[in-house]
mmCIF file with all atom_site columns, C-alpha atoms in Angstrom:
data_model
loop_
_atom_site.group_PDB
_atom_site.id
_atom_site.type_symbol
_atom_site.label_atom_id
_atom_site.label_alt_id
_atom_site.label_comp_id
_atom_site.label_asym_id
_atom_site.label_entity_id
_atom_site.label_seq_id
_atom_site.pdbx_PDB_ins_code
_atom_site.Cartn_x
_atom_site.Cartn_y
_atom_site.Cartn_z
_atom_site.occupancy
_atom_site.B_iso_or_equiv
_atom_site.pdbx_formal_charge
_atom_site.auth_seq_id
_atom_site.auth_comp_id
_atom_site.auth_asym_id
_atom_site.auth_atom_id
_atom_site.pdbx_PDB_model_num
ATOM 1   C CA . UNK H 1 1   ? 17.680  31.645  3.638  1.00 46.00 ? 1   UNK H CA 1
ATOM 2   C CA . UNK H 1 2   ? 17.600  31.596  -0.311 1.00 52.00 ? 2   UNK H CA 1
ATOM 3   C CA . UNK H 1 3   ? 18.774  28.798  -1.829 1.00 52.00 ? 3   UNK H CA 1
ATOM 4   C CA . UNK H 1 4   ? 21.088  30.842  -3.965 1.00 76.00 ? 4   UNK H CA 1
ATOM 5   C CA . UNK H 1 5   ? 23.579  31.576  -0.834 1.00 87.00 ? 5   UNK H CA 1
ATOM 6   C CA . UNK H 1 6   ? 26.677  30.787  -1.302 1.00 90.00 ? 6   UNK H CA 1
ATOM 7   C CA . UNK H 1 7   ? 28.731  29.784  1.988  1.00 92.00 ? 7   UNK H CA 1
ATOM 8   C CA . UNK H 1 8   ? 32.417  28.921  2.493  1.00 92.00 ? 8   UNK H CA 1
ATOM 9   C CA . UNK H 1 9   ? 33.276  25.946  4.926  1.00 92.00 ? 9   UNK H CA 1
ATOM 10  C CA . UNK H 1 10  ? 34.472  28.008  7.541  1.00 92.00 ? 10  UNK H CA 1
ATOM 11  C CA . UNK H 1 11  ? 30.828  29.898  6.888  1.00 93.00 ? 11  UNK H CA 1
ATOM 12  C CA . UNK H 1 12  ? 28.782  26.242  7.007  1.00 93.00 ? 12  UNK H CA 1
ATOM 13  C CA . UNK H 1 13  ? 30.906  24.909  10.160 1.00 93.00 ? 13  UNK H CA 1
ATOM 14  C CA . UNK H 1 14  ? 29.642  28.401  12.176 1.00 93.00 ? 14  UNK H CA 1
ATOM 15  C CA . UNK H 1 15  ? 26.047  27.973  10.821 1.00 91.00 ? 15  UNK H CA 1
ATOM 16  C CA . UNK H 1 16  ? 25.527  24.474  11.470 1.00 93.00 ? 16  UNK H CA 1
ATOM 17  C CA . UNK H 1 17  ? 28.247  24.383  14.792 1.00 93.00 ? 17  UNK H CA 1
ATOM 18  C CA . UNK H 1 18  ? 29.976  21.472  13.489 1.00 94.00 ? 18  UNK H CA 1
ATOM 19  C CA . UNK H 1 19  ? 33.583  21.347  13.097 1.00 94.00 ? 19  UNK H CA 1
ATOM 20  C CA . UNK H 1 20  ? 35.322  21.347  9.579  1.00 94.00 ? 20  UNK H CA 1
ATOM 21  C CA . UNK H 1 21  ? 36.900  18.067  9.989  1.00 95.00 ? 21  UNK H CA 1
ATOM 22  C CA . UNK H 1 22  ? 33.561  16.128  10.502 1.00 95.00 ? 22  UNK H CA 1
ATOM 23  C CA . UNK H 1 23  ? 31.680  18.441  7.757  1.00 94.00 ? 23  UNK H CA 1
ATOM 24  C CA . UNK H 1 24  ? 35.018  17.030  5.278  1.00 94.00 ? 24  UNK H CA 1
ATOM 25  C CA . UNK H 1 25  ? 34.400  13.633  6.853  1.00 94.00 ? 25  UNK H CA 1
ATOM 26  C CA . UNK H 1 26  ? 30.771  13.875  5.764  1.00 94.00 ? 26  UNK H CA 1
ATOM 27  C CA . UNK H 1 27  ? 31.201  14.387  2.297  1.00 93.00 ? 27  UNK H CA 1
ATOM 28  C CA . UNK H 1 28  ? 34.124  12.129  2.092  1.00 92.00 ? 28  UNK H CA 1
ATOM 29  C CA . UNK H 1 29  ? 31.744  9.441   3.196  1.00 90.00 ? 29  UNK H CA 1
ATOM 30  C CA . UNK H 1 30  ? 29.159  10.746  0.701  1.00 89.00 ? 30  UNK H CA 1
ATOM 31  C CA . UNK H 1 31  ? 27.209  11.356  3.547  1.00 90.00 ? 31  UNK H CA 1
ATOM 32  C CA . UNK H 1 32  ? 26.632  15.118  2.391  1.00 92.00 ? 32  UNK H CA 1
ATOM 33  C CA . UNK H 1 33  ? 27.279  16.241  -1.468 1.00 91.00 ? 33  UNK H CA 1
ATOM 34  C CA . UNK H 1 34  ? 30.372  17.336  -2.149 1.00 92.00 ? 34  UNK H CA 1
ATOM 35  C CA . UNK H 1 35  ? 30.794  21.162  -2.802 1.00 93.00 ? 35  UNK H CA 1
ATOM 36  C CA . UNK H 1 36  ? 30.213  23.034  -5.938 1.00 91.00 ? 36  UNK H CA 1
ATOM 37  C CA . UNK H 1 37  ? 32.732  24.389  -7.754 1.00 86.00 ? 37  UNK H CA 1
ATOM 38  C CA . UNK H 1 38  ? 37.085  23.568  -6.738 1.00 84.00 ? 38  UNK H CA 1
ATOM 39  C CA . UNK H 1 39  ? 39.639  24.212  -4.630 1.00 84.00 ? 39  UNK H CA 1
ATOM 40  C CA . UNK H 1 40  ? 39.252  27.501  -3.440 1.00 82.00 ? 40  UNK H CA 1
ATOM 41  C CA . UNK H 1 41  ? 35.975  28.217  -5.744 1.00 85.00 ? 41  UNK H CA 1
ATOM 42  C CA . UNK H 1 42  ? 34.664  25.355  -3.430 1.00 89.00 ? 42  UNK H CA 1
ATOM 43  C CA . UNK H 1 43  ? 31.055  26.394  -1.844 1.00 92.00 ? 43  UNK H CA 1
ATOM 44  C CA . UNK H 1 44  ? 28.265  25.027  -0.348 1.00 94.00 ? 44  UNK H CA 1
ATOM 45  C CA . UNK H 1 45  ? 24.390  26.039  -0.372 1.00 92.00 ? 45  UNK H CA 1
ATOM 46  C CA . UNK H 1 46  ? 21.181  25.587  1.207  1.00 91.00 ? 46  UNK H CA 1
ATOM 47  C CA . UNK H 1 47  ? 21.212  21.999  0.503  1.00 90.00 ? 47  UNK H CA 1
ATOM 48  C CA . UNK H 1 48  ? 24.318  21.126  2.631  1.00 93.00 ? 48  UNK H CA 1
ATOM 49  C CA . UNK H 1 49  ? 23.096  22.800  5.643  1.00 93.00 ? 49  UNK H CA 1
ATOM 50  C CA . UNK H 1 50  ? 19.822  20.900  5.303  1.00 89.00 ? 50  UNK H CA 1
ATOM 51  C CA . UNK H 1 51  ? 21.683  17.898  4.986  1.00 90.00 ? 51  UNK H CA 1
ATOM 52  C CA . UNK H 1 52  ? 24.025  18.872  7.967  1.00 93.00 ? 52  UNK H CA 1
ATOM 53  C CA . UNK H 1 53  ? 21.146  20.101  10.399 1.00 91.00 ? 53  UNK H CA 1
ATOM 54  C CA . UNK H 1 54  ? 19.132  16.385  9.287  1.00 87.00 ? 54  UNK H CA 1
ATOM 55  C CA . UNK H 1 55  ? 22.309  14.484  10.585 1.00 90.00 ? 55  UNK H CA 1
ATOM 56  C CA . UNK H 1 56  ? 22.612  16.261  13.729 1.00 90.00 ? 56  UNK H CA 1
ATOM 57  C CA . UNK H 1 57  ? 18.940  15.484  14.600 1.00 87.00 ? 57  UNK H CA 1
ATOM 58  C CA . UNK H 1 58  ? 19.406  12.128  13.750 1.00 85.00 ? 58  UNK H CA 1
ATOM 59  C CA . UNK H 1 59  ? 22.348  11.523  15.762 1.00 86.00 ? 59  UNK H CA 1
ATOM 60  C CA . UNK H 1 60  ? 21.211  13.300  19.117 1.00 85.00 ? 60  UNK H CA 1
ATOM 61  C CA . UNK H 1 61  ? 18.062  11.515  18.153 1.00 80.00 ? 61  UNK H CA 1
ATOM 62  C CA . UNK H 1 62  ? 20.728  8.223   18.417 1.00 81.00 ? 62  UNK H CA 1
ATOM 63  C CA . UNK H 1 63  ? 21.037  7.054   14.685 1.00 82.00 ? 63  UNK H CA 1
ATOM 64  C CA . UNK H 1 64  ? 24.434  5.519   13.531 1.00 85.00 ? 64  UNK H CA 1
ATOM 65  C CA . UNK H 1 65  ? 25.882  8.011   10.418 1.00 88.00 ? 65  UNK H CA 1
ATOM 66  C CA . UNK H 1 66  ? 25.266  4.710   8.171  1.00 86.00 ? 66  UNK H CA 1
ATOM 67  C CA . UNK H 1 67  ? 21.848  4.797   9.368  1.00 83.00 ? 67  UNK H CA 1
ATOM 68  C CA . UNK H 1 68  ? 21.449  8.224   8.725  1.00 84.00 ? 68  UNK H CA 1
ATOM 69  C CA . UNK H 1 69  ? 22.852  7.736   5.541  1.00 85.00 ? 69  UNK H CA 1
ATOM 70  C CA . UNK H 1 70  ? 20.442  5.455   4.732  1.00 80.00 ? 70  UNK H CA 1
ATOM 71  C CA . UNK H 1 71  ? 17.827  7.801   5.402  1.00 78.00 ? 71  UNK H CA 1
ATOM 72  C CA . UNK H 1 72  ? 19.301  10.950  3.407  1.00 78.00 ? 72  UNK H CA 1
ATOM 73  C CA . UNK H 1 73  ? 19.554  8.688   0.519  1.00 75.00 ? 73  UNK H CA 1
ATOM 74  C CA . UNK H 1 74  ? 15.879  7.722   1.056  1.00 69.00 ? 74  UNK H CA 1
ATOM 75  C CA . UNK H 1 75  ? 14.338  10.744  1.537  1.00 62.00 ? 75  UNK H CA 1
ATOM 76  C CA . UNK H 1 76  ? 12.179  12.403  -0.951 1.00 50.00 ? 76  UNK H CA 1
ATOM 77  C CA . UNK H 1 77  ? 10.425  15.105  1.567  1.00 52.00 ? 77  UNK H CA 1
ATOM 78  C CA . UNK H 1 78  ? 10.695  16.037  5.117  1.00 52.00 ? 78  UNK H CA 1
ATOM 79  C CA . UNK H 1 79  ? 9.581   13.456  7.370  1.00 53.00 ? 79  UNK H CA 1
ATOM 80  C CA . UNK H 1 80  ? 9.172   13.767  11.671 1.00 52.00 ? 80  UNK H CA 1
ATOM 81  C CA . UNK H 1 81  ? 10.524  10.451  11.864 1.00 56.00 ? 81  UNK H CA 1
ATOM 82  C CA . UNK H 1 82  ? 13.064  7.976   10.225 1.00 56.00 ? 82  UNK H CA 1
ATOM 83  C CA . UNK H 1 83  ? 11.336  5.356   7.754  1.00 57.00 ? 83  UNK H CA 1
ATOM 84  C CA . UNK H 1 84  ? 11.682  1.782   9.656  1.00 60.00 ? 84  UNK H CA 1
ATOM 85  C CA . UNK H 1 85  ? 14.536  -0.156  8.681  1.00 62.00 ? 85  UNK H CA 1
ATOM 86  C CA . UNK H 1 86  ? 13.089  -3.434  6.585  1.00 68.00 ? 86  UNK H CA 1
ATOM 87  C CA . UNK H 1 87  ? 13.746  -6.357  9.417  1.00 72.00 ? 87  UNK H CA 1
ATOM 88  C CA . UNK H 1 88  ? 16.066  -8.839  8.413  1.00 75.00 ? 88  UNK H CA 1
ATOM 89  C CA . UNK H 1 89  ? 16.118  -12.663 9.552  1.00 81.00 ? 89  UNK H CA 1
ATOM 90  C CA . UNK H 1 90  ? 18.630  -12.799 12.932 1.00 78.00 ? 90  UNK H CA 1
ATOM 91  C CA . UNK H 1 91  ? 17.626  -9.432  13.600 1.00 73.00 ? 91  UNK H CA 1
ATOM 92  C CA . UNK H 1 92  ? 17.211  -8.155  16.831 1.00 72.00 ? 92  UNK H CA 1
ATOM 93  C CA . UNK H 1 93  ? 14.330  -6.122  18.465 1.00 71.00 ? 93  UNK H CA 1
ATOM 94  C CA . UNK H 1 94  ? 14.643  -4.923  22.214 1.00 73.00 ? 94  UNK H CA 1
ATOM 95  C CA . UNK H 1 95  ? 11.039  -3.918  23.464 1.00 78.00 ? 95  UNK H CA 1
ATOM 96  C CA . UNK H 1 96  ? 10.018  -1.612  26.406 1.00 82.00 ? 96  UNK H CA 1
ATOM 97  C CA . UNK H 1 97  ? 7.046   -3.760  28.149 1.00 84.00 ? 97  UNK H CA 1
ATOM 98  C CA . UNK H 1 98  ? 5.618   -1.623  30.702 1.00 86.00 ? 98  UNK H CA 1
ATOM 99  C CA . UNK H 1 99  ? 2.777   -3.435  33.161 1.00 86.00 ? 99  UNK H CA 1
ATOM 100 C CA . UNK H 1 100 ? -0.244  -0.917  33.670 1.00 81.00 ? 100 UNK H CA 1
ATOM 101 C CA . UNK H 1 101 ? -3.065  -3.252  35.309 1.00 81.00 ? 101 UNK H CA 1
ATOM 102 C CA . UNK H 1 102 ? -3.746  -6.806  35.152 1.00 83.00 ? 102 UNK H CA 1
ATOM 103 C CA . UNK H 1 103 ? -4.622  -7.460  31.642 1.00 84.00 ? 103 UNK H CA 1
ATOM 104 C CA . UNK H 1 104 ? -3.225  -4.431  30.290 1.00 82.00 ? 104 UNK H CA 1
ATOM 105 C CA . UNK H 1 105 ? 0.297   -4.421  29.283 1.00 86.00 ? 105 UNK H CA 1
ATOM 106 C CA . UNK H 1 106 ? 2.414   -1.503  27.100 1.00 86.00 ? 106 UNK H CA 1
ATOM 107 C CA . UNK H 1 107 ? 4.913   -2.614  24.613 1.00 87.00 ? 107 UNK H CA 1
ATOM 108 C CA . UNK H 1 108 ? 7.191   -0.038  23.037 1.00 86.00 ? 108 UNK H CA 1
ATOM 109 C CA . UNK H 1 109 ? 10.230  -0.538  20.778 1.00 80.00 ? 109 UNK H CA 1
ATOM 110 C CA . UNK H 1 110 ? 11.628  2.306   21.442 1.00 73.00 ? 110 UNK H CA 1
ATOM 111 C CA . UNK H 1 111 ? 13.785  2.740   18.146 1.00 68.00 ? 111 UNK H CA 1
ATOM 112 C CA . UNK H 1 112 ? 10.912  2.409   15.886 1.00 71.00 ? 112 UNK H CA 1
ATOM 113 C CA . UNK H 1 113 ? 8.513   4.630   17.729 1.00 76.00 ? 113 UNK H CA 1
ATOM 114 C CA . UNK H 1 114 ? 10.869  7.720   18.087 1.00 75.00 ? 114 UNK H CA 1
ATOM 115 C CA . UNK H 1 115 ? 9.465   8.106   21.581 1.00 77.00 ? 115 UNK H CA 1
ATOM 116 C CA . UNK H 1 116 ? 11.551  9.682   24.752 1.00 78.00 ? 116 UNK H CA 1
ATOM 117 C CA . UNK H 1 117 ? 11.739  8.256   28.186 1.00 79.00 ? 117 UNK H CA 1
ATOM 118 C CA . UNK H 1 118 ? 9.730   11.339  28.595 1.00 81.00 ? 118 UNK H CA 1
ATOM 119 C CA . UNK H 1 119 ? 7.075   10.837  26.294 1.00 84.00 ? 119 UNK H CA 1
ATOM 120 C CA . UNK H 1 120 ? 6.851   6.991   27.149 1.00 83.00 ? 120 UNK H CA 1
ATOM 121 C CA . UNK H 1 121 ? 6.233   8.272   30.501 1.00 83.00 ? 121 UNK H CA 1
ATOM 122 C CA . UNK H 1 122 ? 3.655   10.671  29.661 1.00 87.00 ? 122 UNK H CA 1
ATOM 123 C CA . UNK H 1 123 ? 1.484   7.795   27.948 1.00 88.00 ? 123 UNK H CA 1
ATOM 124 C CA . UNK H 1 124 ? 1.878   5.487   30.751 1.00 85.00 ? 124 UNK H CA 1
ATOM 125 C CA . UNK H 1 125 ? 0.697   7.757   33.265 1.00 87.00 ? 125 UNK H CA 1
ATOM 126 C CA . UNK H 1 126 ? -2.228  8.737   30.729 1.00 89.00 ? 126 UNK H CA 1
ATOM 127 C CA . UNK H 1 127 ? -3.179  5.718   30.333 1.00 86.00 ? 127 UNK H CA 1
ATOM 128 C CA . UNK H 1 128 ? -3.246  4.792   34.163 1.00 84.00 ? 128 UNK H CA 1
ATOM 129 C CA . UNK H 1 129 ? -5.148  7.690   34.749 1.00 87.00 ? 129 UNK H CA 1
ATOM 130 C CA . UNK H 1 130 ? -7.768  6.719   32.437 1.00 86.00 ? 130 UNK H CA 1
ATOM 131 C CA . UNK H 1 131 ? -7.910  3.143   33.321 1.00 82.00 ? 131 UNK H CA 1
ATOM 132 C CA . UNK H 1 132 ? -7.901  4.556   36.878 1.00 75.00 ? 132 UNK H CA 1
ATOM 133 C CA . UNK H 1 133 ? -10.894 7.340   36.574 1.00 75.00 ? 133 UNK H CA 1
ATOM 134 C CA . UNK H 1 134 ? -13.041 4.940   34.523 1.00 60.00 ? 134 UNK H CA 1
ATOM 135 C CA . UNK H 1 135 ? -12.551 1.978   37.579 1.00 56.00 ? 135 UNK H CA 1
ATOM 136 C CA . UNK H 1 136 ? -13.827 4.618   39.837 1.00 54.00 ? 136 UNK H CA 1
ATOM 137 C CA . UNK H 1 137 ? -16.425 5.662   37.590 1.00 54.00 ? 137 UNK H CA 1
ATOM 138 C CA . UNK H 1 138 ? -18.394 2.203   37.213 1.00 53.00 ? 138 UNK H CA 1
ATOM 139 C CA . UNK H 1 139 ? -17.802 1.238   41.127 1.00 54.00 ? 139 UNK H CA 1
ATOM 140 C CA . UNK H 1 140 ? -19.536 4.352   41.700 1.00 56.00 ? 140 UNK H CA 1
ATOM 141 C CA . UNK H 1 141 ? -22.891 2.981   39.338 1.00 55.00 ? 141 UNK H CA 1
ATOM 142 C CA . UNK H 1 142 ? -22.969 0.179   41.742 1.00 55.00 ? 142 UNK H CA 1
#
């Protein structure tokens, strides 16, 4: 899409599928920029549907809209995964420990690492499986 596209809010809501309201919300908030132009010379561009696809991943990715905020203001290029929030004294952390074998233990916090149940999964079984195959391996030198 070029960046010179010009789209209506009706146009943006269809694009992006999220309602008018919330899109009005958004830049209310100053979570998105407002429009160029007034009233009914009002449009948006390239930008704002950047901007409103980046929220949506963020939120089904479980970021609060401050949060989110936080990050649009921040960013300077496109970036997989959410800069860390700076820890604050009294805050918080809830970690995933997962036990793989005595003397081996996973920790995960899961916010911070971006990672699904899924994906946790996936490294937990790797890693047993590896663990696993290279206990077999030095029995077997025996």
């Amino acid at each position: 899409m070029a960046p010179d596209i010009r789209h209506t809010l009706d146009e943006l809501s269809a694009l992006v599928d999220i309602p008018k309201r919330t899109i009005r919300f958004y830049v209310e908030n100053g979570v998105v920029d407002r429009p160029r132009g007034v009233k009914k010379g009002a449009y948006y561009t390239q930008k704002h549907v950047e901007q409103l696809l980046s929220i949506k991943k963020w939120q089904q990715a479980g970021l609060s809209l401050e949060r989110i905020k936080s990050i649009l203001d921040d960013q300077v290029g496109e970036s997989p995964l959410p800069p860390p929030l700076k820890r604050q004294p009294g805050d918080v952390d809830v970690w995933s420990h997962i036990y793989v074998q005595d003397g081996v233990e996973l920790l995960i916090e899961p916010k911070r690492s971006g990672l699904s149940p899924d994906q946790v999964n996936r490294i937990f079984q790797a890693l047993q499986t590896m663990l696993f195959s290279d206990t077999l391996t030095s029995e077997e030198q025996q």
